[in-house]
CSV table of C-alpha atoms in Angstrom, one decimal:
chain,number,residue,atom,x,y,z
A,1,ALA,CA,-6.2,39.9,34.3
A,2,ARG,CA,-8.4,37.8,32.5
A,3,CYS,CA,-9.3,36.1,35.8
A,4,SER,CA,-9.8,39.0,37.3
A,5,LEU,CA,-12.4,40.6,34.7
A,6,CYS,CA,-14.2,37.5,34.9
A,7,ALA,CA,-14.7,37.8,38.4
A,8,ALA,CA,-15.6,41.3,38.2
A,9,SER,CA,-18.0,40.4,35.4
A,10,ARG,CA,-19.9,37.6,37.7
A,11,ARG,CA,-20.2,39.9,40.8
A,12,ALA,CA,-21.8,42.8,38.4
A,13,VAL,CA,-24.2,40.0,36.8
A,14,SER,CA,-25.1,38.6,40.1
A,15,ALA,CA,-25.7,42.1,41.4
A,16,ALA,CA,-27.9,43.1,38.7
A,17,ALA,CA,-29.8,39.9,39.1
A,18,ALA,CA,-30.3,39.8,42.7
A,19,ALA,CA,-31.7,43.3,42.1
A,20,ALA,CA,-34.2,42.1,39.3
A,21,PHE,CA,-35.3,39.5,41.7
A,22,SER,CA,-35.8,41.8,44.7
A,23,ALA,CA,-37.9,43.8,42.1
A,24,GLY,CA,-40.0,40.7,41.2
A,25,ASP,CA,-38.9,40.9,37.5
A,26,VAL,CA,-37.8,37.0,37.3
A,27,VAL,CA,-37.5,37.1,33.5
A,28,LYS,CA,-35.2,40.1,33.5
A,29,ALA,CA,-33.0,38.4,36.2
A,30,LEU,CA,-32.9,35.4,33.5
A,31,GLU,CA,-31.8,37.3,30.7
A,32,TRP,CA,-29.1,39.3,32.9
A,33,LEU,CA,-27.7,35.7,34.1
A,34,GLU,CA,-28.0,34.1,30.6
A,35,GLU,CA,-26.1,37.1,29.3
A,36,GLY,CA,-23.3,37.0,32.2
A,37,ARG,CA,-22.9,33.5,31.6
A,38,ASN,CA,-22.0,34.1,27.9
A,39,ILE,CA,-19.9,37.0,28.8
A,40,VAL,CA,-17.9,35.0,31.3
A,41,TRP,CA,-17.1,31.9,29.1
A,42,ARG,CA,-16.0,33.8,26.1
A,43,GLN,CA,-13.5,35.6,28.5
A,44,LYS,CA,-12.6,32.4,30.1
A,45,LEU,CA,-12.1,30.6,26.7
A,46,SER,CA,-10.9,33.2,24.9
A,47,LEU,CA,-13.7,33.3,22.6
A,48,SER,CA,-14.3,35.9,19.8
A,49,THR,CA,-16.9,38.5,20.7
A,50,PRO,CA,-19.6,40.1,18.5
A,51,VAL,CA,-17.0,43.0,17.6
A,52,ASP,CA,-14.6,40.7,16.6
A,53,ASP,CA,-16.8,38.8,14.4
A,54,LEU,CA,-18.0,42.3,13.1
A,55,ARG,CA,-14.2,43.1,12.2
A,56,GLN,CA,-13.8,40.0,10.0
A,57,GLN,CA,-16.4,41.4,7.9
A,58,ASP,CA,-16.4,45.3,8.0
A,59,PRO,CA,-13.1,46.3,10.1
A,60,LYS,CA,-13.9,50.3,9.6
A,61,LEU,CA,-17.2,49.7,11.2
A,62,ALA,CA,-15.8,47.9,13.9
A,63,ASP,CA,-13.3,50.1,14.9
A,64,LYS,CA,-16.0,53.1,14.8
A,65,LEU,CA,-18.0,51.1,17.1
A,66,GLU,CA,-15.1,50.6,19.4
A,67,SER,CA,-14.3,54.4,19.3
A,68,LEU,CA,-17.8,55.5,19.7
A,69,ALA,CA,-18.1,52.8,22.9
A,70,ARG,CA,-15.0,54.3,24.9
A,71,ALA,CA,-16.4,57.5,24.2
A,72,LEU,CA,-19.6,56.8,25.6
A,73,ASP,CA,-17.7,55.4,28.7
A,74,ALA,CA,-15.5,58.1,29.1
A,75,ALA,CA,-18.3,60.6,28.9
A,76,GLY,CA,-20.3,58.4,31.5
A,77,SER,CA,-17.5,58.6,34.1
A,78,SER,CA,-16.6,61.9,34.1
A,79,ALA,CA,-17.7,63.4,37.0
A,80,THR,CA,-18.4,67.5,37.1
A,81,ASP,CA,-19.9,69.2,39.6
A,82,GLY,CA,-21.7,72.4,38.7
A,83,ARG,CA,-19.3,74.6,36.8
A,84,VAL,CA,-15.8,73.9,37.3
A,85,GLN,CA,-12.9,76.3,36.5
A,86,ASP,CA,-9.3,76.1,36.3
A,87,SER,CA,-6.2,78.2,37.8
A,88,SER,CA,-6.9,80.6,34.9
A,89,SER,CA,-10.6,81.4,35.6
A,90,ILE,CA,-11.6,79.8,32.1
A,91,ALA,CA,-15.0,77.8,32.3
A,92,ILE,CA,-14.5,74.0,31.6
A,93,LYS,CA,-17.8,71.9,30.7
A,94,THR,CA,-20.6,72.1,32.7
A,95,VAL,CA,-22.7,69.3,33.7
A,96,GLU,CA,-25.1,70.2,31.2
A,97,ASP,CA,-22.6,70.2,28.5
A,98,GLU,CA,-21.4,66.6,29.6
A,99,ALA,CA,-25.1,65.6,29.5
A,100,LYS,CA,-25.6,66.9,25.8
A,101,GLU,CA,-22.4,65.1,24.8
A,102,HIS,CA,-23.1,62.1,26.4
A,103,ARG,CA,-26.8,62.0,24.5
A,104,LYS,CA,-25.2,63.1,21.1
A,105,LEU,CA,-22.8,60.0,21.5
A,106,ALA,CA,-25.6,57.7,22.7
A,107,VAL,CA,-27.8,58.6,19.4
A,108,GLU,CA,-24.6,58.0,17.5
A,109,TYR,CA,-23.7,54.8,18.9
A,110,GLU,CA,-27.6,53.6,18.7
A,111,LYS,CA,-27.7,54.5,14.8
A,112,LEU,CA,-24.6,52.5,14.2
A,113,ILE,CA,-26.0,49.6,16.0
A,114,ARG,CA,-28.9,49.4,14.1
A,115,GLU,CA,-26.9,49.8,10.8
A,116,VAL,CA,-25.1,46.9,11.9
A,117,ARG,CA,-27.9,45.1,12.4
A,118,GLU,CA,-28.8,45.5,9.0
A,119,MET,CA,-26.0,43.3,8.1
A,120,ASP,CA,-26.6,40.3,6.6
A,121,GLY,CA,-25.8,37.6,9.6
A,122,PHE,CA,-25.8,40.5,12.4
A,123,GLU,CA,-29.3,40.8,12.7
A,124,ASN,CA,-28.9,40.3,16.8
A,125,PHE,CA,-26.0,41.9,16.9
A,126,LEU,CA,-25.4,42.9,20.8
A,127,ARG,CA,-29.0,41.6,21.7
A,128,MET,CA,-29.6,40.0,25.0
A,129,LYS,CA,-31.3,36.4,24.4
A,130,ARG,CA,-34.7,37.1,25.6
A,131,LEU,CA,-37.0,34.5,27.2
A,132,PRO,CA,-38.5,32.8,24.1
A,133,ASP,CA,-34.7,31.8,23.6
A,134,LEU,CA,-34.0,30.5,26.9
A,135,VAL,CA,-37.5,28.4,27.0
A,136,ARG,CA,-35.9,26.3,24.2
A,137,ALA,CA,-33.0,25.0,26.6
A,138,ALA,CA,-36.4,23.5,28.7
A,139,LYS,CA,-37.8,21.4,26.1
A,140,ASN,CA,-36.7,18.1,27.3
A,141,GLY,CA,-37.4,19.3,31.3
A,142,PRO,CA,-37.2,21.7,33.6
A,143,VAL,CA,-34.1,24.0,33.6
A,144,VAL,CA,-33.3,25.6,37.0
A,145,VAL,CA,-30.7,28.7,37.2
A,146,ILE,CA,-29.2,29.7,40.6
A,147,ASN,CA,-28.0,33.1,41.7
A,148,VAL,CA,-26.0,33.6,44.8
A,149,HIS,CA,-25.4,37.0,46.0
A,150,ARG,CA,-24.5,39.1,49.5
A,151,ALA,CA,-28.0,40.5,49.2
A,152,ARG,CA,-30.2,37.4,48.2
A,153,CYS,CA,-30.0,34.0,47.0
A,154,ASP,CA,-32.5,32.7,44.4
A,155,ALA,CA,-33.6,30.1,41.9
A,156,ALA,CA,-35.4,30.5,38.9
A,157,VAL,CA,-37.1,27.4,37.0
A,158,ILE,CA,-37.8,27.2,33.2
A,159,SER,CA,-40.7,24.8,32.3
A,160,PRO,CA,-41.0,23.3,29.2
A,161,THR,CA,-44.4,25.3,28.6
A,162,GLY,CA,-42.5,28.4,29.1
A,163,SER,CA,-43.5,29.1,32.4
A,164,ILE,CA,-41.0,30.6,35.1
A,165,ILE,CA,-41.2,29.5,39.0
A,166,HIS,CA,-39.3,32.2,41.3
A,167,VAL,CA,-37.9,30.2,44.2
A,168,PRO,CA,-36.2,32.1,46.9
A,169,LEU,CA,-33.6,30.8,48.6
A,170,PRO,CA,-33.7,32.4,52.4
A,171,ASN,CA,-31.6,29.8,53.8
A,172,LEU,CA,-28.5,30.3,51.9
A,173,SER,CA,-26.4,32.8,52.1
A,174,TYR,CA,-23.3,33.9,49.7
A,175,VAL,CA,-20.9,32.9,52.7
A,176,GLN,CA,-22.1,29.4,53.0
A,177,ALA,CA,-22.3,28.9,49.5
A,178,ALA,CA,-18.8,29.6,49.2
A,179,LYS,CA,-17.7,27.5,51.9
A,180,LEU,CA,-19.7,24.7,50.5
A,181,GLN,CA,-18.1,25.2,46.9
A,182,SER,CA,-14.6,25.4,48.1
A,183,SER,CA,-15.2,22.1,50.3
A,184,LEU,CA,-16.3,20.3,47.6
A,185,SER,CA,-13.9,21.3,45.0
A,186,SER,CA,-11.4,20.1,47.3
A,187,TYR,CA,-12.4,16.8,46.7
A,188,LEU,CA,-13.1,17.1,43.1
A,189,GLU,CA,-9.8,18.3,42.1
A,190,PRO,CA,-8.1,16.6,39.3
A,191,GLU,CA,-5.2,15.5,41.4
A,192,ARG,CA,-7.1,14.3,44.1
A,193,ILE,CA,-9.4,12.0,41.7
A,194,HIS,CA,-6.8,11.2,39.5
A,195,LEU,CA,-6.0,7.2,39.3
A,196,SER,CA,-2.1,6.9,39.4
A,197,ARG,CA,-1.3,4.4,36.2
A,198,ALA,CA,1.7,3.0,38.3
A,199,LEU,CA,-0.2,2.4,41.4
A,200,ARG,CA,-3.8,2.1,40.3
A,201,GLN,CA,-5.2,3.2,43.5
A,202,LYS,CA,-8.0,5.8,44.4
A,203,PRO,CA,-7.3,8.3,46.9
A,204,ARG,CA,-9.2,8.0,49.9
A,205,LEU,CA,-12.1,10.4,50.5
A,206,ASP,CA,-13.9,11.4,53.8
A,207,THR,CA,-17.2,10.2,53.1
A,208,ASN,CA,-18.6,11.6,56.2
A,209,GLU,CA,-17.3,15.1,54.9
A,210,ILE,CA,-18.6,14.3,51.6
A,211,HIS,CA,-22.0,13.2,52.9
A,212,SER,CA,-22.4,16.4,55.2
A,213,ILE,CA,-21.7,18.7,52.2
A,214,LEU,CA,-24.0,17.3,49.8
A,215,SER,CA,-26.8,16.9,52.9
A,216,ARG,CA,-26.3,20.7,53.1
A,217,LEU,CA,-26.5,21.2,49.5
A,218,TRP,CA,-29.9,19.3,49.5
A,219,SER,CA,-31.6,21.1,52.3
A,220,LEU,CA,-30.4,24.5,51.3
A,221,ILE,CA,-30.8,24.2,47.5
A,222,VAL,CA,-32.4,21.0,46.1
A,223,GLU,CA,-35.0,20.4,48.4
A,224,PRO,CA,-36.5,23.5,48.2
A,225,ILE,CA,-36.5,23.9,44.6
A,226,LEU,CA,-37.9,20.5,44.0
A,227,THR,CA,-40.7,21.4,46.9
A,228,ALA,CA,-41.5,24.3,44.5
A,229,ILE,CA,-41.7,22.5,41.2
A,230,GLU,CA,-43.4,19.4,42.5
A,231,ASP,CA,-46.4,19.4,40.3
A,232,MET,CA,-44.3,20.3,37.3
A,233,VAL,CA,-41.9,17.3,37.6
A,234,GLY,CA,-44.8,15.0,39.1
A,235,ASN,CA,-45.7,13.7,42.6
A,236,ARG,CA,-43.7,10.3,41.9
A,237,LEU,CA,-40.4,11.5,41.0
A,238,PHE,CA,-40.2,14.1,43.8
A,239,GLN,CA,-41.4,11.5,46.1
A,240,GLU,CA,-38.3,9.1,44.8
A,241,THR,CA,-36.1,11.7,44.9
A,242,LYS,CA,-36.6,12.7,48.6
A,243,LYS,CA,-36.0,9.1,49.4
A,244,LEU,CA,-32.7,9.1,47.9
A,245,THR,CA,-29.8,8.9,50.6
A,246,ILE,CA,-25.9,9.2,50.4
A,247,THR,CA,-23.9,6.2,50.6
């Protein structure tokens, strides 16, 4: 169940980022990808969520917040088509009633979030990381974030100065990326690279296949990104990197 939840989260985040890239909003794409990464890793590692942290300090407030969140989710997913009636011809909620209830719950939820953020240590409760927070990760050099989606593939490069470069990857597709990941992973599985203590032998790897995989990764992903950030990394480093060969 946890694996399926992680997969669903990754797909949702990737789709949102792809839409942001398509709209030209690279900053929003980066923020969503970072938030999605945090969510996925919390799920994978069973880390505590912000609500779990809140529950340790104020269990009643945490329960109230979760209850409101569930009510909001239910209100947002209920589907009505005009006025619906049951077999007794008793009117049920109209679309307008549903909308009013949803707005009321949303106001209560936002009020509760503000209340939590007034608590010590919870100033950034449920806030997404913004660009200034992400730029700090690039203080020692450019940081590259890649998004692969069925609709499109893109890279975003954060420079140490805080500027963002959008690098579309039109020659890369979701299917290609999935195949390359699968092929490369098959050579990096712990069972295949583990050194047997008894035999002390390395498993034989198909160097031609490895060369082919890395060459495709270079041409589809690495080279387009390096070309786009040549001025950022310096011409000398760029030229030296392009001379690299796989042996």
